[in-house]
Coordinates of C-alpha atoms in Angstrom, one line a residue:
Chain A
M1 CA 159.4 -17.8 -7.0
T2 CA 159.2 -19.1 -3.5
K3 CA 157.1 -16.1 -2.4
H4 CA 154.2 -17.2 -4.6
F5 CA 154.8 -20.9 -4.4
G6 CA 152.2 -21.3 -1.6
T7 CA 149.5 -19.5 -3.5
E8 CA 150.4 -21.3 -6.7
R9 CA 149.9 -24.6 -4.9
A10 CA 146.7 -23.4 -3.3
L11 CA 145.3 -22.3 -6.7
L12 CA 146.2 -25.7 -8.2
A13 CA 144.4 -27.4 -5.3
V14 CA 141.3 -25.3 -5.8
L15 CA 141.4 -26.1 -9.6
I16 CA 141.7 -29.8 -8.9
F17 CA 138.8 -29.7 -6.5
A18 CA 136.7 -27.7 -8.9
T19 CA 137.5 -30.1 -11.7
L20 CA 136.4 -33.1 -9.5
L21 CA 133.2 -31.3 -8.7
V22 CA 132.4 -30.8 -12.4
L23 CA 133.4 -34.4 -13.1
A24 CA 130.9 -35.5 -10.4
A25 CA 128.1 -33.4 -12.0
S26 CA 129.1 -34.6 -15.4
V27 CA 128.7 -38.3 -14.5
R28 CA 125.5 -37.7 -12.5
Y29 CA 123.5 -35.6 -15.0
G30 CA 122.7 -36.2 -18.7
A31 CA 120.0 -37.7 -20.8
V32 CA 119.4 -40.0 -17.8
D33 CA 120.3 -38.9 -14.3
F34 CA 122.0 -41.3 -12.0
S35 CA 121.6 -41.0 -8.3
I36 CA 124.7 -41.1 -6.2
P37 CA 123.8 -44.5 -4.7
A38 CA 123.2 -45.8 -8.2
I39 CA 126.7 -44.5 -9.3
G40 CA 128.1 -46.2 -6.2
R41 CA 126.4 -49.5 -7.0
A42 CA 127.6 -49.3 -10.6
L43 CA 131.2 -48.8 -9.6
V44 CA 130.9 -51.6 -7.0
S45 CA 129.6 -54.0 -9.6
L46 CA 133.1 -53.8 -11.2
L47 CA 134.7 -55.5 -8.3
P48 CA 135.4 -59.2 -8.8
G49 CA 132.9 -61.6 -7.5
R50 CA 129.9 -59.3 -7.9
P51 CA 126.9 -60.1 -10.1
E52 CA 126.9 -58.8 -13.7
P53 CA 126.0 -55.1 -13.9
T54 CA 122.4 -54.3 -14.9
L55 CA 121.6 -52.5 -18.1
E56 CA 121.4 -49.2 -16.3
Q57 CA 124.7 -49.8 -14.7
R58 CA 126.2 -50.7 -18.0
I59 CA 125.0 -47.5 -19.5
F60 CA 126.7 -45.7 -16.7
L61 CA 129.9 -47.7 -17.0
E62 CA 130.2 -47.9 -20.7
L63 CA 128.8 -44.6 -21.9
R64 CA 128.5 -42.0 -19.2
L65 CA 131.8 -42.6 -17.4
P66 CA 134.1 -43.0 -20.4
R67 CA 132.6 -39.9 -21.9
A68 CA 133.2 -37.9 -18.7
V69 CA 136.8 -39.1 -18.5
L70 CA 137.4 -38.5 -22.2
C71 CA 136.0 -35.0 -21.8
L72 CA 138.5 -34.3 -19.1
L73 CA 141.4 -35.6 -21.1
V74 CA 140.4 -33.8 -24.3
G75 CA 139.9 -30.6 -22.4
A76 CA 143.3 -30.9 -20.8
S77 CA 144.9 -31.6 -24.2
L78 CA 143.3 -28.5 -25.8
G79 CA 144.2 -26.3 -22.8
V80 CA 147.9 -27.5 -22.9
G81 CA 147.9 -27.2 -26.7
G82 CA 146.7 -23.6 -26.5
A83 CA 149.3 -22.7 -23.8
L84 CA 152.1 -24.3 -25.8
M85 CA 151.2 -22.6 -29.1
Q86 CA 150.8 -19.2 -27.4
A87 CA 154.2 -19.6 -25.7
L88 CA 155.9 -20.8 -28.8
F89 CA 154.6 -18.1 -31.1
Q90 CA 154.7 -15.4 -28.4
N91 CA 151.2 -14.5 -29.3
P92 CA 148.1 -14.6 -27.1
I93 CA 145.6 -15.2 -29.8
V94 CA 146.9 -18.4 -31.3
E95 CA 145.3 -21.7 -30.6
P96 CA 145.2 -25.2 -32.2
G97 CA 141.9 -24.7 -33.9
L98 CA 142.9 -21.4 -35.5
V99 CA 146.2 -22.4 -37.0
G100 CA 144.9 -25.5 -38.7
T101 CA 146.1 -28.3 -36.4
S102 CA 142.6 -29.4 -35.5
S103 CA 141.1 -29.4 -38.9
G104 CA 144.1 -31.2 -40.4
A105 CA 143.8 -33.8 -37.7
A106 CA 140.1 -34.2 -38.3
F107 CA 140.8 -34.6 -42.0
G108 CA 143.4 -37.3 -41.3
S109 CA 141.0 -39.2 -39.2
A110 CA 138.1 -38.8 -41.6
L111 CA 140.4 -40.0 -44.4
F112 CA 141.3 -43.0 -42.2
F113 CA 137.6 -43.9 -41.7
V114 CA 136.8 -43.6 -45.4
L115 CA 139.9 -45.4 -46.7
G116 CA 139.5 -48.0 -43.9
G117 CA 136.0 -48.6 -45.1
V118 CA 137.0 -48.9 -48.7
F119 CA 140.3 -50.8 -48.4
Q120 CA 139.6 -52.6 -45.1
I121 CA 142.8 -51.3 -43.6
G122 CA 143.7 -50.1 -40.2
A123 CA 143.4 -52.9 -37.8
S124 CA 145.6 -51.5 -35.1
R125 CA 144.2 -49.3 -32.3
W126 CA 146.9 -46.7 -33.0
S127 CA 146.1 -46.3 -36.7
L128 CA 143.4 -43.7 -36.1
P129 CA 145.5 -41.5 -33.8
L130 CA 148.4 -41.9 -36.2
A131 CA 146.3 -40.7 -39.2
A132 CA 145.1 -37.8 -37.1
C133 CA 148.7 -36.8 -36.2
L134 CA 149.8 -37.0 -39.8
G135 CA 146.9 -34.7 -40.9
G136 CA 147.7 -32.3 -38.0
I137 CA 151.3 -32.1 -38.9
L138 CA 150.5 -31.6 -42.6
S139 CA 148.1 -28.7 -41.9
T140 CA 150.1 -27.0 -39.1
Y141 CA 153.3 -27.2 -41.3
L142 CA 151.3 -25.8 -44.2
V143 CA 150.1 -22.8 -42.2
F144 CA 153.5 -21.9 -40.8
L145 CA 155.2 -22.4 -44.1
L146 CA 152.7 -20.1 -45.9
A147 CA 152.5 -17.5 -43.0
R148 CA 156.3 -17.2 -42.6
S149 CA 157.5 -13.8 -43.6
R150 CA 160.4 -13.7 -46.1
E151 CA 162.3 -11.1 -44.3
D152 CA 162.8 -12.4 -40.8
G153 CA 161.2 -15.9 -40.8
R154 CA 158.7 -14.9 -38.2
A155 CA 155.0 -15.3 -38.7
S156 CA 153.0 -12.1 -38.4
I157 CA 149.8 -12.6 -36.6
V158 CA 147.5 -11.3 -39.4
L159 CA 149.2 -13.5 -41.9
L160 CA 149.0 -16.4 -39.5
L161 CA 145.3 -16.0 -38.8
L162 CA 144.4 -15.5 -42.4
T163 CA 146.4 -18.5 -43.5
G164 CA 144.9 -20.5 -40.7
L165 CA 141.5 -19.5 -41.9
A166 CA 142.3 -20.6 -45.5
V167 CA 143.9 -23.9 -44.5
N168 CA 141.0 -24.6 -42.2
A169 CA 138.5 -24.0 -45.0
L170 CA 140.5 -26.2 -47.3
F171 CA 140.6 -29.1 -44.9
M172 CA 137.0 -28.7 -43.9
S173 CA 135.9 -28.9 -47.5
A174 CA 138.0 -32.0 -47.9
I175 CA 136.2 -33.4 -44.9
G176 CA 132.9 -32.4 -46.4
F177 CA 133.9 -34.4 -49.5
L178 CA 134.9 -37.4 -47.5
S179 CA 131.7 -37.3 -45.5
Y180 CA 129.8 -37.2 -48.7
I181 CA 131.4 -40.4 -50.1
A182 CA 131.8 -42.1 -46.8
R183 CA 130.1 -45.4 -45.7
D184 CA 131.4 -45.4 -42.2
P185 CA 128.7 -43.8 -40.0
Q186 CA 131.1 -41.7 -38.0
A187 CA 132.8 -40.3 -41.0
R188 CA 129.5 -39.7 -42.6
S189 CA 128.5 -37.1 -40.0
I190 CA 130.2 -33.9 -41.0
T191 CA 128.8 -32.3 -37.9
F192 CA 130.9 -34.7 -35.9
W193 CA 134.1 -33.4 -37.5
S194 CA 133.4 -29.7 -37.8
L195 CA 131.6 -29.0 -34.5
G196 CA 133.0 -31.7 -32.3
T197 CA 131.1 -34.1 -30.0
L198 CA 132.0 -36.5 -27.3
S199 CA 129.1 -38.9 -28.0
G200 CA 131.4 -41.5 -29.5
A201 CA 133.4 -41.9 -26.3
N202 CA 134.5 -45.3 -25.2
W203 CA 137.2 -46.8 -23.0
R204 CA 139.6 -47.5 -25.8
A205 CA 139.5 -43.8 -26.8
V206 CA 140.1 -42.9 -23.2
Q207 CA 143.2 -45.1 -23.0
I208 CA 144.7 -43.7 -26.2
V209 CA 144.0 -40.0 -25.4
A210 CA 145.2 -40.6 -21.8
V211 CA 148.6 -41.7 -23.2
S212 CA 149.0 -38.7 -25.4
T213 CA 147.7 -36.1 -23.0
V214 CA 149.7 -37.3 -20.0
G215 CA 152.8 -38.0 -22.0
G216 CA 152.6 -34.7 -23.9
T217 CA 152.0 -32.7 -20.8
L218 CA 155.0 -34.2 -19.0
V219 CA 157.3 -33.5 -22.0
A220 CA 156.0 -30.0 -22.2
L221 CA 156.6 -29.4 -18.5
R222 CA 160.3 -30.3 -19.0
Y223 CA 160.6 -27.4 -21.3
A224 CA 158.4 -24.9 -19.4
K225 CA 161.4 -22.9 -18.2
Q226 CA 162.8 -22.6 -21.7
L227 CA 159.4 -21.5 -22.9
N228 CA 159.5 -18.8 -20.2
A229 CA 162.8 -17.6 -21.6
L230 CA 161.2 -17.3 -25.0
M231 CA 158.8 -14.7 -23.7
I232 CA 161.6 -12.1 -23.7
G233 CA 162.4 -12.9 -27.3
E234 CA 164.3 -15.6 -29.3
E235 CA 167.6 -13.7 -29.2
E236 CA 167.5 -13.2 -25.5
A237 CA 166.4 -16.8 -24.9
T238 CA 169.5 -17.9 -26.9
Y239 CA 171.7 -15.8 -24.6
L240 CA 170.0 -17.6 -21.7
G241 CA 171.2 -20.9 -23.1
V242 CA 168.1 -22.1 -24.9
N243 CA 168.5 -23.9 -28.2
V244 CA 165.5 -22.1 -29.8
N245 CA 165.2 -24.2 -32.9
R246 CA 165.2 -27.4 -31.0
L247 CA 162.7 -26.1 -28.5
K248 CA 160.4 -25.0 -31.4
W249 CA 160.4 -28.5 -32.9
I250 CA 159.8 -30.3 -29.7
I251 CA 156.9 -28.0 -28.6
L252 CA 155.3 -28.0 -32.0
S253 CA 155.5 -31.8 -32.1
V254 CA 154.1 -32.2 -28.6
N255 CA 151.3 -29.8 -29.5
V256 CA 150.4 -31.6 -32.7
V257 CA 150.3 -35.0 -31.1
I258 CA 148.1 -34.1 -28.1
V259 CA 145.7 -32.0 -30.2
A260 CA 145.5 -34.4 -33.1
V261 CA 144.9 -37.5 -31.0
A262 CA 142.1 -35.7 -29.1
T263 CA 140.6 -34.5 -32.3
A264 CA 140.6 -38.0 -33.8
F265 CA 138.0 -39.0 -31.2
T266 CA 136.0 -35.9 -30.8
G267 CA 136.3 -33.8 -34.0
V268 CA 137.3 -30.1 -34.0
I269 CA 136.6 -28.3 -30.7
S270 CA 137.6 -24.7 -31.1
F271 CA 138.4 -21.9 -28.7
V272 CA 139.2 -24.0 -25.6
G273 CA 142.9 -23.7 -26.2
L274 CA 142.5 -19.9 -26.7
V275 CA 140.5 -19.1 -23.6
V276 CA 142.0 -21.4 -21.0
P277 CA 145.6 -20.0 -20.9
H278 CA 144.1 -16.5 -20.6
I279 CA 142.0 -17.3 -17.6
L280 CA 145.2 -18.6 -15.9
R281 CA 147.3 -15.6 -16.9
M282 CA 144.7 -13.4 -15.3
L283 CA 144.7 -15.5 -12.2
R284 CA 148.4 -16.1 -11.8
G285 CA 150.7 -14.6 -14.4
S286 CA 152.5 -16.1 -17.4
D287 CA 155.0 -18.6 -15.8
N288 CA 154.7 -21.6 -18.1
R289 CA 155.7 -23.9 -15.2
F290 CA 152.4 -23.1 -13.7
L291 CA 150.5 -22.3 -16.9
I292 CA 150.8 -25.8 -18.5
V293 CA 149.5 -27.7 -15.4
G294 CA 146.9 -25.0 -14.8
S295 CA 145.7 -25.1 -18.5
A296 CA 145.4 -28.9 -18.3
L297 CA 143.1 -28.5 -15.2
V298 CA 141.1 -25.6 -16.4
G299 CA 140.8 -27.1 -19.9
A300 CA 139.4 -30.3 -18.4
M301 CA 137.0 -28.4 -16.2
L302 CA 135.7 -26.1 -18.9
L303 CA 135.2 -28.7 -21.5
S304 CA 133.4 -30.9 -19.0
L305 CA 131.1 -27.9 -18.2
A306 CA 130.6 -27.3 -21.9
D307 CA 129.7 -31.0 -22.4
L308 CA 127.3 -30.8 -19.5
I309 CA 125.6 -27.8 -21.1
A310 CA 125.6 -29.6 -24.5
R311 CA 123.9 -32.6 -22.9
L312 CA 121.4 -30.8 -20.7
S313 CA 120.2 -27.9 -22.8
L314 CA 118.2 -30.0 -25.3
R315 CA 117.7 -33.1 -23.2
P316 CA 117.3 -35.9 -24.2
A317 CA 118.9 -34.7 -27.4
E318 CA 122.3 -33.0 -27.3
L319 CA 124.2 -30.2 -28.9
P320 CA 127.6 -30.7 -30.6
I321 CA 130.0 -29.5 -28.0
G322 CA 131.8 -27.2 -30.4
I323 CA 128.7 -25.0 -30.6
V324 CA 129.0 -24.4 -26.8
T325 CA 132.7 -23.8 -26.8
S326 CA 132.5 -21.4 -29.8
A327 CA 129.6 -19.5 -28.3
V328 CA 131.8 -18.8 -25.3
G329 CA 135.1 -18.6 -27.1
V330 CA 134.3 -16.3 -30.0
P331 CA 133.5 -13.2 -27.8
V332 CA 136.7 -13.8 -25.8
F333 CA 138.6 -14.0 -29.1
L334 CA 137.1 -10.8 -30.4
F335 CA 137.8 -9.0 -27.1
L336 CA 141.5 -10.1 -27.2
L337 CA 141.8 -9.0 -30.8
R338 CA 140.4 -5.6 -30.0
R339 CA 142.4 -5.1 -26.9
R340 CA 145.8 -6.0 -28.3
R341 CA 147.2 -3.4 -30.5
Y342 CA 148.6 -5.4 -33.4
V343 CA 150.3 -3.7 -36.3
F344 CA 148.5 -4.9 -39.3
Chain B
M1 CA 190.4 -13.2 -22.1
L2 CA 188.4 -13.0 -25.3
D3 CA 190.0 -13.3 -28.7
A4 CA 188.6 -12.9 -32.1
S5 CA 190.8 -13.7 -35.1
D6 CA 190.2 -13.1 -38.8
I7 CA 186.4 -12.8 -38.4
T8 CA 184.4 -12.3 -41.5
F9 CA 180.6 -12.4 -41.4
R10 CA 178.5 -12.3 -44.5
V11 CA 174.8 -12.1 -45.2
G12 CA 174.4 -13.3 -48.7
D13 CA 177.2 -11.6 -50.7
K14 CA 177.4 -8.7 -48.3
A15 CA 180.2 -8.8 -45.8
L16 CA 179.0 -7.0 -42.6
I17 CA 182.4 -7.4 -41.0
T18 CA 185.7 -8.3 -42.7
D19 CA 188.9 -9.8 -41.3
V20 CA 188.4 -8.5 -37.8
S21 CA 191.0 -9.5 -35.2
V22 CA 190.8 -8.1 -31.8
S23 CA 191.2 -9.2 -28.2
F24 CA 189.7 -8.1 -24.9
A25 CA 191.2 -8.4 -21.5
P26 CA 189.4 -9.0 -18.2
G27 CA 188.9 -6.0 -15.8
R28 CA 188.9 -3.5 -18.7
L29 CA 185.9 -1.8 -20.2
H30 CA 186.0 -1.9 -24.0
L31 CA 183.6 0.2 -26.0
I32 CA 183.1 -0.1 -29.8
I33 CA 182.3 3.1 -31.6
G34 CA 181.6 3.8 -35.2
P35 CA 178.9 5.2 -37.6
N36 CA 175.7 3.3 -38.5
G37 CA 176.4 0.2 -40.5
A38 CA 180.0 -0.1 -39.3
G39 CA 179.4 -3.6 -38.1
K40 CA 179.5 -2.9 -34.4
S41 CA 176.3 -4.8 -33.5
T42 CA 177.3 -7.7 -35.8
L43 CA 180.7 -7.9 -34.1
I44 CA 179.0 -8.0 -30.6
K45 CA 176.7 -10.8 -31.8
V46 CA 179.6 -12.8 -33.3
L47 CA 181.6 -12.4 -30.1
A48 CA 178.5 -13.5 -28.0
R49 CA 178.1 -16.4 -30.4
L50 CA 174.6 -15.5 -31.5
L51 CA 175.9 -15.3 -35.1
R52 CA 178.4 -17.8 -36.5
P53 CA 181.0 -16.2 -38.7
Q54 CA 181.8 -17.7 -42.1
T55 CA 185.5 -17.5 -41.4
G56 CA 187.6 -16.9 -38.2
V57 CA 187.4 -18.1 -34.7
V58 CA 186.2 -16.6 -31.4
R59 CA 188.0 -17.9 -28.4
Y60 CA 187.0 -17.7 -24.8
E61 CA 190.2 -18.2 -22.7
G62 CA 191.7 -19.9 -25.7
V63 CA 188.8 -22.3 -26.2
D64 CA 187.0 -22.1 -29.5
A65 CA 183.5 -20.8 -28.7
R66 CA 182.0 -23.2 -31.2
H67 CA 182.8 -26.1 -28.9
A68 CA 180.9 -24.6 -25.9
S69 CA 177.3 -25.7 -25.3
E70 CA 174.6 -23.1 -25.1
A71 CA 173.8 -24.0 -21.5
E72 CA 177.5 -23.8 -20.4
L73 CA 178.1 -20.5 -22.2
A74 CA 175.0 -19.0 -20.7
K75 CA 176.4 -19.4 -17.2
R76 CA 179.3 -16.9 -18.0
R77 CA 178.2 -14.9 -21.0
A78 CA 175.4 -12.4 -20.9
V79 CA 174.2 -9.8 -23.4
L80 CA 172.2 -6.6 -22.8
S81 CA 170.3 -5.6 -25.9
Q82 CA 168.7 -2.4 -27.0
A83 CA 165.2 -3.1 -25.9
V84 CA 163.3 -6.2 -24.8
E85 CA 159.6 -6.6 -25.5
V86 CA 157.6 -9.3 -23.9
A87 CA 154.4 -10.8 -25.4
F88 CA 152.8 -11.7 -22.1
P89 CA 152.4 -10.0 -18.7
L90 CA 155.5 -10.8 -16.5
T91 CA 156.4 -9.3 -13.2
V92 CA 159.7 -7.4 -12.9
R93 CA 160.9 -10.1 -10.5
E94 CA 160.1 -12.8 -13.0
V95 CA 162.2 -11.0 -15.7
V96 CA 165.2 -10.5 -13.4
M97 CA 164.9 -14.1 -12.2
M98 CA 165.3 -15.3 -15.9
G99 CA 168.9 -14.2 -15.6
R100 CA 169.3 -17.1 -13.1
Y101 CA 167.7 -19.7 -15.5
P102 CA 171.0 -21.0 -16.7
H103 CA 172.0 -21.7 -13.1
F104 CA 169.1 -23.7 -11.7
G105 CA 166.9 -26.7 -12.8
S106 CA 163.2 -26.3 -12.5
R107 CA 162.9 -24.2 -9.4
P108 CA 165.2 -21.4 -8.2
A109 CA 167.6 -22.2 -5.3
P110 CA 167.8 -19.8 -2.3
V111 CA 171.0 -18.3 -3.8
D112 CA 169.1 -17.5 -7.0
E113 CA 166.4 -15.7 -5.0
K114 CA 169.1 -13.8 -3.1
I115 CA 170.9 -12.7 -6.2
T116 CA 167.6 -11.6 -7.8
D117 CA 166.8 -9.5 -4.7
E118 CA 170.3 -8.0 -4.6
L119 CA 170.3 -7.0 -8.2
M120 CA 166.8 -5.5 -8.1
E121 CA 168.2 -3.5 -5.2
F122 CA 171.3 -2.5 -7.1
F123 CA 169.3 -1.2 -10.0
D124 CA 166.7 0.4 -7.8
V125 CA 163.7 -1.6 -9.1
T126 CA 162.8 -3.3 -5.9
E127 CA 159.8 -1.1 -5.4
F128 CA 158.1 -2.3 -8.5
A129 CA 159.2 -6.0 -8.2
E130 CA 155.6 -7.2 -8.6
R131 CA 154.6 -4.8 -11.3
N132 CA 153.9 -5.9 -14.9
Y133 CA 157.0 -5.3 -17.0
Q134 CA 154.8 -4.3 -19.9
T135 CA 153.6 -1.2 -18.0
L136 CA 157.1 0.2 -17.3
S137 CA 158.7 3.1 -19.2
G138 CA 161.6 2.5 -21.5
G139 CA 164.2 3.5 -18.9
E140 CA 162.6 1.4 -16.2
R141 CA 162.5 -1.6 -18.5
Q142 CA 166.2 -1.2 -19.4
R143 CA 167.1 -1.1 -15.7
V144 CA 165.2 -4.4 -15.2
N145 CA 167.0 -5.9 -18.1
F146 CA 170.3 -4.8 -16.9
A147 CA 169.5 -6.4 -13.5
R148 CA 168.6 -9.6 -15.4
V149 CA 171.8 -9.6 -17.4
L150 CA 174.0 -9.1 -14.4
A151 CA 172.0 -11.7 -12.4
Q152 CA 173.1 -14.1 -15.1
L153 CA 176.8 -13.3 -14.4
W154 CA 176.6 -12.6 -10.6
R155 CA 178.7 -14.6 -8.2
T156 CA 178.0 -14.5 -4.6
D157 CA 181.5 -15.7 -3.7
S158 CA 183.1 -12.6 -5.3
P159 CA 180.8 -9.6 -5.1
S160 CA 181.7 -7.9 -8.3
H161 CA 180.6 -4.5 -7.2
A162 CA 183.3 -4.5 -4.5
Q163 CA 186.8 -4.0 -5.7
H164 CA 188.4 -6.4 -3.3
G165 CA 188.2 -10.2 -3.3
P166 CA 190.7 -12.7 -4.6
P167 CA 191.3 -12.7 -8.4
L168 CA 189.7 -15.8 -10.0
A169 CA 191.4 -18.3 -12.2
P170 CA 191.3 -17.0 -15.8
A171 CA 189.4 -20.1 -16.8
S172 CA 186.3 -18.7 -15.0
C173 CA 186.1 -15.4 -16.8
R174 CA 182.7 -13.8 -17.2
Y175 CA 181.7 -12.0 -20.4
L176 CA 179.4 -9.0 -20.5
F177 CA 178.3 -7.7 -23.9
L178 CA 176.3 -4.5 -24.4
D179 CA 174.6 -4.2 -27.7
E180 CA 173.7 -0.5 -27.8
P181 CA 171.9 -0.6 -24.5
L182 CA 171.8 3.2 -24.1
T183 CA 169.7 3.9 -27.2
F184 CA 166.4 4.6 -25.5
L185 CA 167.7 6.1 -22.3
D186 CA 167.9 9.8 -21.3
I187 CA 171.2 11.3 -20.4
R188 CA 171.0 10.8 -16.7
H189 CA 170.2 7.1 -17.1
Q190 CA 173.0 6.7 -19.7
I191 CA 175.5 8.0 -17.2
E192 CA 174.1 5.9 -14.4
F193 CA 174.2 2.8 -16.6
M194 CA 177.8 3.4 -17.6
K195 CA 178.8 3.9 -14.0
K196 CA 177.3 0.6 -13.1
V197 CA 179.0 -1.1 -16.0
R198 CA 182.3 0.5 -14.8
V199 CA 181.8 -0.9 -11.3
F200 CA 180.9 -4.4 -12.5
T201 CA 183.9 -4.4 -14.9
D202 CA 186.3 -3.6 -12.0
A203 CA 186.0 -7.3 -11.0
P204 CA 189.2 -8.9 -12.2
D205 CA 187.4 -11.7 -14.1
V206 CA 184.9 -9.7 -16.1
V207 CA 185.5 -9.0 -19.8
T208 CA 183.1 -6.2 -20.9
V209 CA 182.6 -5.3 -24.6
G210 CA 179.9 -2.8 -25.5
V211 CA 178.6 -0.6 -28.3
V212 CA 177.7 3.0 -27.6
H213 CA 177.0 5.9 -29.9
D214 CA 177.9 8.9 -27.8
L215 CA 181.6 9.5 -28.3
N216 CA 181.9 11.6 -25.2
L217 CA 180.3 8.9 -23.1
A218 CA 182.6 6.3 -24.7
A219 CA 185.7 8.4 -24.1
R220 CA 184.8 9.1 -20.5
F221 CA 184.1 5.5 -19.5
A222 CA 186.2 3.2 -21.7
D223 CA 189.6 1.8 -20.9
Q224 CA 189.9 0.9 -24.5
L225 CA 188.0 2.2 -27.6
V226 CA 187.6 0.2 -30.7
L227 CA 186.7 2.3 -33.8
M228 CA 185.0 0.5 -36.6
D229 CA 184.1 1.6 -40.1
G230 CA 182.8 -0.3 -43.1
G231 CA 183.0 -3.7 -41.3
R232 CA 186.7 -3.2 -40.3
I233 CA 188.5 -2.0 -37.2
V234 CA 190.2 1.3 -38.0
A235 CA 191.7 2.1 -34.6
N236 CA 192.0 0.4 -31.3
G237 CA 193.5 1.9 -28.1
S238 CA 192.9 4.5 -25.4
A239 CA 190.5 7.4 -26.0
A240 CA 193.4 9.8 -26.6
E241 CA 194.9 7.4 -29.2
V242 CA 191.7 6.7 -31.0
L243 CA 189.8 10.0 -31.1
S244 CA 191.9 12.3 -33.3
A245 CA 190.2 15.1 -35.1
E246 CA 191.3 13.7 -38.5
R247 CA 190.0 10.2 -37.8
I248 CA 186.6 11.4 -36.6
R249 CA 186.3 13.5 -39.7
D250 CA 187.2 10.5 -41.9
V251 CA 184.9 8.0 -40.2
F252 CA 181.9 10.1 -39.0
G253 CA 182.0 12.9 -41.5
V254 CA 181.8 15.6 -38.8
T255 CA 184.5 18.0 -37.6
P256 CA 185.1 17.9 -33.8
T257 CA 186.4 20.6 -31.6
F258 CA 188.2 19.5 -28.5
V259 CA 187.2 21.4 -25.3
P260 CA 189.3 20.7 -22.2
V261 CA 187.2 19.5 -19.3
E262 CA 188.5 19.1 -15.7
Q263 CA 187.3 15.6 -14.8
S264 CA 187.5 13.7 -18.0
G265 CA 190.3 15.3 -20.0
V266 CA 188.5 16.6 -23.1
H267 CA 185.0 17.0 -24.4
L268 CA 184.0 16.8 -28.1
I269 CA 181.8 19.3 -29.8
F270 CA 180.7 18.8 -33.3
D271 CA 179.9 21.3 -36.1

């Protein structure tokens, strides 16, 4: 679509700029505000040959900055995850939080913390994301297995949402149980898992989430054109040369990995994946080649904004970020549910 | 050249088509007719390789279709279905461009843009190129899909709507399948559609096989009619050969009256 290529690039440039602005605000304001010169000095203190950073600078470098970056990455993951699920199930009201992926991943990571505490296992840095992925696969698979119609193998949306609700409740109750018996402080906080928070951010989490987010997004982009073909139906996509079953497996796997890894470090953050692709479709249509990159950017930006609100609204205390995203996301979800005329 | 030999396709214990052998030549318009449940659509889907038959082989120019990759096949085989619904807003141009997907990598080449423009022109949808497909009427949608399907098969080196141009090697045949594409169209659009199919099929390398319900439309446009009933082919030949009063009574359970018409020979009227 050469005719639109210019505006597409312009829109991406605007989104990148806006995301950087939000990032700047996000590192500057919080429980403690850092002035721009102070941020500059903190960053300069990382250069070799400089004196050790001061306590204030260390707070910035080891708490504020990794949190802001992790927030961008997690937001991007959830945005891309939402775009992929919607494309895959050809349904605009699907998102990772609704079909069980997030709660399964949260369960996997909570289990890891509890068992790790009991049996002293899990030395590798990849154990936690791996546990989250396994939980995410388990729950997503469970939802789609149970929601599948016997006649044509396709999941009807009502069945999908209700099954998602039930599986979410199941995994959340399991998390509740784990939190109850847990000794690990992170696993002990059920709020952490069910409402999501970025307060535990550190550079190690940033590294791991960066790998899954960037890797997953790049893989997804390779299949963007095939996902477009899926919009006119599975049969038609097959006639256009798409191996639909293979595509489904690849996209579902990418989605589970990026969402589960993000969830492992932040808990369940709902509705970002639902809202973000819609904003982009309104701005620039449904082409997945654009939608995936755009959802990464808008997801990053929106989650950073939400985190900023979560940190500033009750300063110096903070809200779980999931409260903010749900407050914005639920009305959008209800609006979509009302507007689309689904056959129930 | 498209050959199907001894095709049987079953779902569970039920055979939808049984021992079907038939071949289709390039440059000719083949239309499959028959009552509901005769296996017409199933045969189209088997020929187009969407469905894999339990027994029998479909050959494209002598090559077993099972050996072709999806991506290769998509460059020379296209299928127009009854109705295409989309879940998300897409512009008409985006839908037509999908026909070029098998031919380019990530971004369309200038030739893909050109073909898309040409076909939107050919099907008279250029004026709503930027409109949302979901807001179109059934007839408009089907025009867009026809443009998409022909875009998939279009070759700029041999404009298929022109009747000249050098015949291509048989190895590069193109296959157009029509799976009841007229179902939701009014009579004017049905005729316009069949005329366009006729024009496209006049290219010497195009094999066209379609399913239509209207016997008069079928008789008027087809070079060859294939009559199916109960999952088998019961007659295969020109309209005059296939459409006898006795056969129509046997297969469709209605009695036709043949009315002579100037342009197209005869016209059928049913009791």
